[in-house]
Amino acid sequence: AQSVTQLDSQVPVFEEAPVELRCNYSSSVSVYLFWYVQYPNQGLQLLLKYLSGSTLVKGINGFEAEFNKSQTSFHLRKPSVHISDTAEYFCAVSARRSNDYKLSFGAGTTVTVRA
Amino acid sequence: DAGVIQSPRHEVTEMGQEVTLRCKPISGHDYLFWYRQTMMRGLELLIYFNNNVPIDDSGMPEDRFSAKMPNASFSTLKIQPSEPRDSAVYFCASSPQSGSREQFFGPGTRLTVL
């Protein structure tokens, strides 16, 4: 089974400052990794994903993440945040098996951007 | 495409009543997932289907919960009888059978059981 730990439950940040959200995973098999964002009263939306290839992944809205296999981490970063980035962010993991589409989510990190 | 459609968006019911949540996945998607989100337990996968067949229902809390997918464009999640601890936001998501693995989420149904 796979599991995800998001190390920060709340991250307050000032507008135009950088932000990093930490994610560590546990799995006995190779994995795919994802970051989703949830704006208030909405469903989740994919920010970016790592399936294979380059370990630095770029996503929507200026976000990027780096897969580190030795550290079993997939931290999310943005160099300069906007007020509109206020949301909850979820890291998720899926086993790298052809017919296994199950996602396991972390507990989420709430990002609050202040002017 | 309209995206994943869920109905109702809000449901308030009394303990003991039957509740049915509905989902229409994105056309052409082969996978459908039901999740529950609460403050205490976060986002939990309840069950998922592939080509209308249930693949993994290990997250279904107990026999009071059941899910069906009679065809590729419709799924239901039923709770009978409902209890206050079932209060949560229930999400439906769908995914194509391709390498992308992206799940597309609906807006959710907020269920309150009094």
PDB file of C-alpha atoms in Angstrom:
ATOM      1  CA  ALA A   1       0.000   0.000   0.000  1.00  0.00           C
ATOM      2  CA  GLN A   2       1.028   3.601  -0.557  1.00  0.00           C
ATOM      3  CA  SER A   3       0.815   6.506   1.856  1.00  0.00           C
ATOM      4  CA  VAL A   4       1.538  10.225   1.789  1.00  0.00           C
ATOM      5  CA  THR A   5       2.634  12.608   4.518  1.00  0.00           C
ATOM      6  CA  GLN A   6       2.261  16.330   4.042  1.00  0.00           C
ATOM      7  CA  LEU A   7       4.527  17.880   6.595  1.00  0.00           C
ATOM      8  CA  ASP A   8       2.758  21.229   6.980  1.00  0.00           C
ATOM      9  CA  SER A   9      -0.944  21.548   7.680  1.00  0.00           C
ATOM     10  CA  GLN A  10      -0.994  25.353   7.351  1.00  0.00           C
ATOM     11  CA  VAL A  11       1.331  27.680   5.461  1.00  0.00           C
ATOM     12  CA  PRO A  12       0.772  31.433   5.712  1.00  0.00           C
ATOM     13  CA  VAL A  13       2.696  33.456   3.145  1.00  0.00           C
ATOM     14  CA  PHE A  14       2.836  37.035   1.929  1.00  0.00           C
ATOM     15  CA  GLU A  15       1.940  37.949  -1.625  1.00  0.00           C
ATOM     16  CA  GLU A  16       4.895  37.753  -4.057  1.00  0.00           C
ATOM     17  CA  ALA A  17       6.906  35.627  -1.609  1.00  0.00           C
ATOM     18  CA  PRO A  18       8.000  32.079  -2.502  1.00  0.00           C
ATOM     19  CA  VAL A  19       6.287  29.043  -1.052  1.00  0.00           C
ATOM     20  CA  GLU A  20       7.258  25.398  -0.638  1.00  0.00           C
ATOM     21  CA  LEU A  21       4.863  22.637   0.366  1.00  0.00           C
ATOM     22  CA  ARG A  22       6.483  19.437   1.544  1.00  0.00           C
ATOM     23  CA  CYS A  23       5.330  15.943   0.643  1.00  0.00           C
ATOM     24  CA  ASN A  24       6.859  12.584   1.505  1.00  0.00           C
ATOM     25  CA  TYR A  25       5.528   9.237   0.373  1.00  0.00           C
ATOM     26  CA  SER A  26       5.904   5.603   1.325  1.00  0.00           C
ATOM     27  CA  SER A  27       5.580   2.695  -1.082  1.00  0.00           C
ATOM     28  CA  SER A  28       7.024  -0.759  -1.683  1.00  0.00           C
ATOM     29  CA  VAL A  29       6.667  -0.315  -5.464  1.00  0.00           C
ATOM     30  CA  SER A  30       7.447   2.428  -7.933  1.00  0.00           C
ATOM     31  CA  VAL A  31       4.954   5.255  -7.947  1.00  0.00           C
ATOM     32  CA  TYR A  32       3.331   8.059  -9.840  1.00  0.00           C
ATOM     33  CA  LEU A  33       3.007  11.346  -7.921  1.00  0.00           C
ATOM     34  CA  PHE A  34       0.514  14.186  -8.130  1.00  0.00           C
ATOM     35  CA  TRP A  35      -0.329  17.565  -6.671  1.00  0.00           C
ATOM     36  CA  TYR A  36      -3.943  18.725  -6.666  1.00  0.00           C
ATOM     37  CA  VAL A  37      -5.410  22.076  -5.594  1.00  0.00           C
ATOM     38  CA  GLN A  38      -8.823  22.661  -4.052  1.00  0.00           C
ATOM     39  CA  TYR A  39     -10.258  26.166  -4.023  1.00  0.00           C
ATOM     40  CA  PRO A  40     -13.024  26.898  -1.496  1.00  0.00           C
ATOM     41  CA  ASN A  41     -16.246  25.018  -2.189  1.00  0.00           C
ATOM     42  CA  GLN A  42     -14.856  23.366  -5.304  1.00  0.00           C
ATOM     43  CA  GLY A  43     -13.582  19.978  -6.373  1.00  0.00           C
ATOM     44  CA  LEU A  44      -9.918  19.125  -6.794  1.00  0.00           C
ATOM     45  CA  GLN A  45      -7.953  20.201  -9.847  1.00  0.00           C
ATOM     46  CA  LEU A  46      -4.660  18.726 -11.040  1.00  0.00           C
ATOM     47  CA  LEU A  47      -1.670  21.066 -10.675  1.00  0.00           C
ATOM     48  CA  LEU A  48       1.027  18.728 -11.948  1.00  0.00           C
ATOM     49  CA  LYS A  49       2.103  15.109 -12.060  1.00  0.00           C
ATOM     50  CA  TYR A  50       5.235  12.993 -12.216  1.00  0.00           C
ATOM     51  CA  LEU A  51       4.919   9.839 -14.303  1.00  0.00           C
ATOM     52  CA  SER A  52       8.453   9.383 -15.653  1.00  0.00           C
ATOM     53  CA  GLY A  53      11.357  11.270 -17.178  1.00  0.00           C
ATOM     54  CA  SER A  54      12.675  14.550 -15.808  1.00  0.00           C
ATOM     55  CA  THR A  55      12.378  14.760 -12.047  1.00  0.00           C
ATOM     56  CA  LEU A  56      11.538  18.482 -12.230  1.00  0.00           C
ATOM     57  CA  VAL A  57       7.928  18.829 -13.228  1.00  0.00           C
ATOM     58  CA  LYS A  58       6.225  22.061 -14.208  1.00  0.00           C
ATOM     59  CA  GLY A  59       2.504  22.541 -13.792  1.00  0.00           C
ATOM     60  CA  ILE A  60      -0.199  25.144 -14.124  1.00  0.00           C
ATOM     61  CA  ASN A  61      -0.208  28.581 -12.486  1.00  0.00           C
ATOM     62  CA  GLY A  62       3.587  28.716 -12.157  1.00  0.00           C
ATOM     63  CA  PHE A  63       3.931  25.748  -9.818  1.00  0.00           C
ATOM     64  CA  GLU A  64       6.680  23.155 -10.061  1.00  0.00           C
ATOM     65  CA  ALA A  65       7.712  20.078  -8.098  1.00  0.00           C
ATOM     66  CA  GLU A  66      10.760  17.892  -7.861  1.00  0.00           C
ATOM     67  CA  PHE A  67      10.701  14.135  -7.482  1.00  0.00           C
ATOM     68  CA  ASN A  68      13.485  12.844  -5.248  1.00  0.00           C
ATOM     69  CA  LYS A  69      13.507   9.072  -5.174  1.00  0.00           C
ATOM     70  CA  SER A  70      16.210   8.724  -2.531  1.00  0.00           C
ATOM     71  CA  GLN A  71      14.358  11.079  -0.187  1.00  0.00           C
ATOM     72  CA  THR A  72      10.931   9.712  -1.230  1.00  0.00           C
ATOM     73  CA  SER A  73       9.786  13.297  -1.581  1.00  0.00           C
ATOM     74  CA  PHE A  74       7.791  15.385  -4.047  1.00  0.00           C
ATOM     75  CA  HIS A  75       7.886  18.964  -2.777  1.00  0.00           C
ATOM     76  CA  LEU A  76       5.829  21.677  -4.487  1.00  0.00           C
ATOM     77  CA  ARG A  77       7.181  25.184  -5.050  1.00  0.00           C
ATOM     78  CA  LYS A  78       6.159  28.515  -6.473  1.00  0.00           C
ATOM     79  CA  PRO A  79       8.634  31.405  -6.647  1.00  0.00           C
ATOM     80  CA  SER A  80       6.049  34.168  -6.209  1.00  0.00           C
ATOM     81  CA  VAL A  81       2.513  33.615  -4.945  1.00  0.00           C
ATOM     82  CA  HIS A  82      -0.643  35.591  -5.602  1.00  0.00           C
ATOM     83  CA  ILE A  83      -3.692  36.135  -3.450  1.00  0.00           C
ATOM     84  CA  SER A  84      -5.522  33.770  -5.805  1.00  0.00           C
ATOM     85  CA  ASP A  85      -3.221  30.904  -4.738  1.00  0.00           C
ATOM     86  CA  THR A  86      -5.040  30.755  -1.406  1.00  0.00           C
ATOM     87  CA  ALA A  87      -6.363  27.186  -1.390  1.00  0.00           C
ATOM     88  CA  GLU A  88      -5.797  23.706  -0.031  1.00  0.00           C
ATOM     89  CA  TYR A  89      -3.138  21.601  -1.707  1.00  0.00           C
ATOM     90  CA  PHE A  90      -3.049  17.817  -1.755  1.00  0.00           C
ATOM     91  CA  CYS A  91      -0.180  15.496  -2.594  1.00  0.00           C
ATOM     92  CA  ALA A  92      -1.202  12.076  -3.912  1.00  0.00           C
ATOM     93  CA  VAL A  93       0.480   8.818  -4.885  1.00  0.00           C
ATOM     94  CA  SER A  94      -0.485   5.933  -7.130  1.00  0.00           C
ATOM     95  CA  ALA A  95       1.263   2.601  -7.589  1.00  0.00           C
ATOM     96  CA  ARG A  96       3.018   2.214 -10.930  1.00  0.00           C
ATOM     97  CA  ARG A  97       0.924  -0.729 -12.035  1.00  0.00           C
ATOM     98  CA  SER A  98      -0.882  -0.843 -15.335  1.00  0.00           C
ATOM     99  CA  ASN A  99      -4.365  -1.501 -13.969  1.00  0.00           C
ATOM    100  CA  ASP A 100      -4.127   0.264 -10.623  1.00  0.00           C
ATOM    101  CA  TYR A 101      -5.597   3.756 -10.815  1.00  0.00           C
ATOM    102  CA  LYS A 102      -6.161   4.152  -7.074  1.00  0.00           C
ATOM    103  CA  LEU A 103      -4.887   7.424  -5.570  1.00  0.00           C
ATOM    104  CA  SER A 104      -3.888   7.853  -1.936  1.00  0.00           C
ATOM    105  CA  PHE A 105      -4.026  11.473  -0.763  1.00  0.00           C
ATOM    106  CA  GLY A 106      -2.181  13.313   1.959  1.00  0.00           C
ATOM    107  CA  ALA A 107      -4.035  15.284   4.621  1.00  0.00           C
ATOM    108  CA  GLY A 108      -3.636  18.532   2.733  1.00  0.00           C
ATOM    109  CA  THR A 109      -1.834  21.837   3.284  1.00  0.00           C
ATOM    110  CA  THR A 110      -3.819  25.040   3.585  1.00  0.00           C
ATOM    111  CA  VAL A 111      -2.037  27.964   1.983  1.00  0.00           C
ATOM    112  CA  THR A 112      -3.174  31.446   2.960  1.00  0.00           C
ATOM    113  CA  VAL A 113      -1.691  34.311   0.958  1.00  0.00           C
ATOM    114  CA  ARG A 114      -1.808  37.735   2.575  1.00  0.00           C
ATOM    115  CA  ALA A 115      -1.282  41.117   0.961  1.00  0.00           C
TER     116      ALA A 115
ATOM    117  CA  ASP B   1     -17.297  19.137 -22.199  1.00  0.00           C
ATOM    118  CA  ALA B   2     -19.307  19.915 -19.062  1.00  0.00           C
ATOM    119  CA  GLY B   3     -16.938  18.059 -16.767  1.00  0.00           C
ATOM    120  CA  VAL B   4     -18.026  15.655 -14.052  1.00  0.00           C
ATOM    121  CA  ILE B   5     -21.568  16.428 -12.938  1.00  0.00           C
ATOM    122  CA  GLN B   6     -22.823  15.646  -9.450  1.00  0.00           C
ATOM    123  CA  SER B   7     -26.278  16.040  -7.993  1.00  0.00           C
ATOM    124  CA  PRO B   8     -27.538  17.255  -5.703  1.00  0.00           C
ATOM    125  CA  ARG B   9     -24.956  19.852  -4.682  1.00  0.00           C
ATOM    126  CA  HIS B  10     -26.369  20.007  -1.162  1.00  0.00           C
ATOM    127  CA  GLU B  11     -28.444  17.476   0.731  1.00  0.00           C
ATOM    128  CA  VAL B  12     -29.853  17.808   4.218  1.00  0.00           C
ATOM    129  CA  THR B  13     -31.628  14.803   5.620  1.00  0.00           C
ATOM    130  CA  GLU B  14     -32.594  13.251   8.911  1.00  0.00           C
ATOM    131  CA  MET B  15     -30.967  10.281  10.516  1.00  0.00           C
ATOM    132  CA  GLY B  16     -32.396   7.029   9.238  1.00  0.00           C
ATOM    133  CA  GLN B  17     -33.364   8.334   5.822  1.00  0.00           C
ATOM    134  CA  GLU B  18     -32.039   6.958   2.555  1.00  0.00           C
ATOM    135  CA  VAL B  19     -29.697   9.226   0.617  1.00  0.00           C
ATOM    136  CA  THR B  20     -28.768   8.826  -3.053  1.00  0.00           C
ATOM    137  CA  LEU B  21     -25.929  10.789  -4.606  1.00  0.00           C
ATOM    138  CA  ARG B  22     -25.564  10.884  -8.367  1.00  0.00           C
ATOM    139  CA  CYS B  23     -22.644  11.285 -10.736  1.00  0.00           C
ATOM    140  CA  LYS B  24     -22.236  11.665 -14.474  1.00  0.00           C
ATOM    141  CA  PRO B  25     -18.598  11.145 -15.526  1.00  0.00           C
ATOM    142  CA  ILE B  26     -16.902  12.804 -18.455  1.00  0.00           C
ATOM    143  CA  SER B  27     -17.879  11.080 -21.672  1.00  0.00           C
ATOM    144  CA  GLY B  28     -15.299   8.516 -22.773  1.00  0.00           C
ATOM    145  CA  HIS B  29     -13.719   8.104 -19.364  1.00  0.00           C
ATOM    146  CA  ASP B  30     -13.331   4.497 -18.277  1.00  0.00           C
ATOM    147  CA  TYR B  31     -12.711   4.963 -14.560  1.00  0.00           C
ATOM    148  CA  LEU B  32     -15.070   6.410 -11.970  1.00  0.00           C
ATOM    149  CA  PHE B  33     -14.178   7.100  -8.343  1.00  0.00           C
ATOM    150  CA  TRP B  34     -16.198   8.017  -5.260  1.00  0.00           C
ATOM    151  CA  TYR B  35     -14.435   9.910  -2.458  1.00  0.00           C
ATOM    152  CA  ARG B  36     -15.522  11.268   0.911  1.00  0.00           C
ATOM    153  CA  GLN B  37     -13.944  14.351   2.463  1.00  0.00           C
ATOM    154  CA  THR B  38     -14.183  15.248   6.151  1.00  0.00           C
ATOM    155  CA  MET B  39     -12.128  17.431   8.449  1.00  0.00           C
ATOM    156  CA  MET B  40     -11.227  14.485  10.648  1.00  0.00           C
ATOM    157  CA  ARG B  41     -10.341  11.879   8.020  1.00  0.00           C
ATOM    158  CA  GLY B  42      -9.395  13.988   5.011  1.00  0.00           C
ATOM    159  CA  LEU B  43     -10.020  12.642   1.515  1.00  0.00           C
ATOM    160  CA  GLU B  44     -10.855   8.928   1.421  1.00  0.00           C
ATOM    161  CA  LEU B  45     -11.439   6.717  -1.596  1.00  0.00           C
ATOM    162  CA  LEU B  46     -14.654   4.766  -1.102  1.00  0.00           C
ATOM    163  CA  ILE B  47     -14.882   2.741  -4.309  1.00  0.00           C
ATOM    164  CA  TYR B  48     -13.826   2.852  -7.932  1.00  0.00           C
ATOM    165  CA  PHE B  49     -15.108   1.331 -11.159  1.00  0.00           C
ATOM    166  CA  ASN B  50     -13.462   0.421 -14.444  1.00  0.00           C
ATOM    167  CA  ASN B  51     -15.782   0.027 -17.420  1.00  0.00           C
ATOM    168  CA  ASN B  52     -18.757  -0.030 -15.029  1.00  0.00           C
ATOM    169  CA  VAL B  53     -17.307  -2.880 -12.947  1.00  0.00           C
ATOM    170  CA  PRO B  54     -16.362  -2.258  -9.290  1.00  0.00           C
ATOM    171  CA  ILE B  55     -12.619  -2.806  -8.902  1.00  0.00           C
ATOM    172  CA  ASP B  56     -11.902  -1.840  -5.317  1.00  0.00           C
ATOM    173  CA  ASP B  57     -14.567  -1.219  -2.678  1.00  0.00           C
ATOM    174  CA  SER B  58     -12.307  -1.635   0.329  1.00  0.00           C
ATOM    175  CA  GLY B  59     -12.936   1.966   1.364  1.00  0.00           C
ATOM    176  CA  MET B  60     -16.695   1.585   1.690  1.00  0.00           C
ATOM    177  CA  PRO B  61     -17.314   2.150   5.415  1.00  0.00           C
ATOM    178  CA  GLU B  62     -19.971  -0.473   6.033  1.00  0.00           C
ATOM    179  CA  ASP B  63     -22.991  -2.210   4.594  1.00  0.00           C
ATOM    180  CA  ARG B  64     -25.059   0.940   4.808  1.00  0.00           C
ATOM    181  CA  PHE B  65     -23.105   2.230   1.810  1.00  0.00           C
ATOM    182  CA  SER B  66     -23.585   0.894  -1.697  1.00  0.00           C
ATOM    183  CA  ALA B  67     -22.527   2.100  -5.135  1.00  0.00           C
ATOM    184  CA  LYS B  68     -23.659   1.161  -8.605  1.00  0.00           C
ATOM    185  CA  MET B  69     -22.696   2.015 -12.130  1.00  0.00           C
ATOM    186  CA  PRO B  70     -25.451   0.724 -14.440  1.00  0.00           C
ATOM    187  CA  ASN B  71     -23.882   2.292 -17.527  1.00  0.00           C
ATOM    188  CA  ALA B  72     -20.881   4.321 -18.638  1.00  0.00           C
ATOM    189  CA  SER B  73     -22.575   7.657 -18.040  1.00  0.00           C
ATOM    190  CA  PHE B  74     -24.123   7.269 -14.606  1.00  0.00           C
ATOM    191  CA  SER B  75     -23.254   6.160 -11.090  1.00  0.00           C
ATOM    192  CA  THR B  76     -24.971   6.353  -7.717  1.00  0.00           C
ATOM    193  CA  LEU B  77     -23.773   6.203  -4.144  1.00  0.00           C
ATOM    194  CA  LYS B  78     -26.490   5.230  -1.711  1.00  0.00           C
ATOM    195  CA  ILE B  79     -26.520   5.424   2.085  1.00  0.00           C
ATOM    196  CA  GLN B  80     -29.306   3.552   3.846  1.00  0.00           C
ATOM    197  CA  PRO B  81     -29.943   4.289   6.642  1.00  0.00           C
ATOM    198  CA  SER B  82     -28.006   7.520   6.987  1.00  0.00           C
ATOM    199  CA  GLU B  83     -26.336   8.561  10.253  1.00  0.00           C
ATOM    200  CA  PRO B  84     -24.965  11.923  11.459  1.00  0.00           C
ATOM    201  CA  ARG B  85     -21.392  10.621  11.105  1.00  0.00           C
ATOM    202  CA  ASP B  86     -21.992  10.292   7.351  1.00  0.00           C
ATOM    203  CA  SER B  87     -22.042  14.091   7.077  1.00  0.00           C
ATOM    204  CA  ALA B  88     -19.271  15.000   4.632  1.00  0.00           C
ATOM    205  CA  VAL B  89     -18.573  16.227   1.129  1.00  0.00           C
ATOM    206  CA  TYR B  90     -18.765  13.389  -1.380  1.00  0.00           C
ATOM    207  CA  PHE B  91     -16.803  13.746  -4.606  1.00  0.00           C
ATOM    208  CA  CYS B  92     -17.052  11.830  -7.807  1.00  0.00           C
ATOM    209  CA  ALA B  93     -14.093  11.764 -10.199  1.00  0.00           C
ATOM    210  CA  SER B  94     -13.449  10.167 -13.560  1.00  0.00           C
ATOM    211  CA  SER B  95     -10.339   9.279 -15.517  1.00  0.00           C
ATOM    212  CA  PRO B  96      -9.582   8.083 -19.022  1.00  0.00           C
ATOM    213  CA  GLN B  97      -7.802   4.772 -19.564  1.00  0.00           C
ATOM    214  CA  SER B  98      -4.622   6.354 -20.772  1.00  0.00           C
ATOM    215  CA  GLY B  99      -1.179   7.107 -19.487  1.00  0.00           C
ATOM    216  CA  SER B 100      -2.142  10.472 -18.038  1.00  0.00           C
ATOM    217  CA  ARG B 101      -3.631   9.059 -14.808  1.00  0.00           C
ATOM    218  CA  GLU B 102      -5.316  12.413 -14.179  1.00  0.00           C
ATOM    219  CA  GLN B 103      -8.553  12.259 -12.240  1.00  0.00           C
ATOM    220  CA  PHE B 104     -11.149  14.928 -13.027  1.00  0.00           C
ATOM    221  CA  PHE B 105     -13.241  15.836 -10.009  1.00  0.00           C
ATOM    222  CA  GLY B 106     -16.827  16.973  -9.805  1.00  0.00           C
ATOM    223  CA  PRO B 107     -17.903  19.877  -7.578  1.00  0.00           C
ATOM    224  CA  GLY B 108     -19.019  17.560  -4.781  1.00  0.00           C
ATOM    225  CA  THR B 109     -22.208  16.951  -2.823  1.00  0.00           C
ATOM    226  CA  ARG B 110     -22.296  18.378   0.688  1.00  0.00           C
ATOM    227  CA  LEU B 111     -24.332  15.947   2.819  1.00  0.00           C
ATOM    228  CA  THR B 112     -25.657  16.901   6.233  1.00  0.00           C
ATOM    229  CA  VAL B 113     -27.409  14.241   8.284  1.00  0.00           C
ATOM    230  CA  LEU B 114     -29.291  15.669  11.270  1.00  0.00           C
TER     231      LEU B 114
END
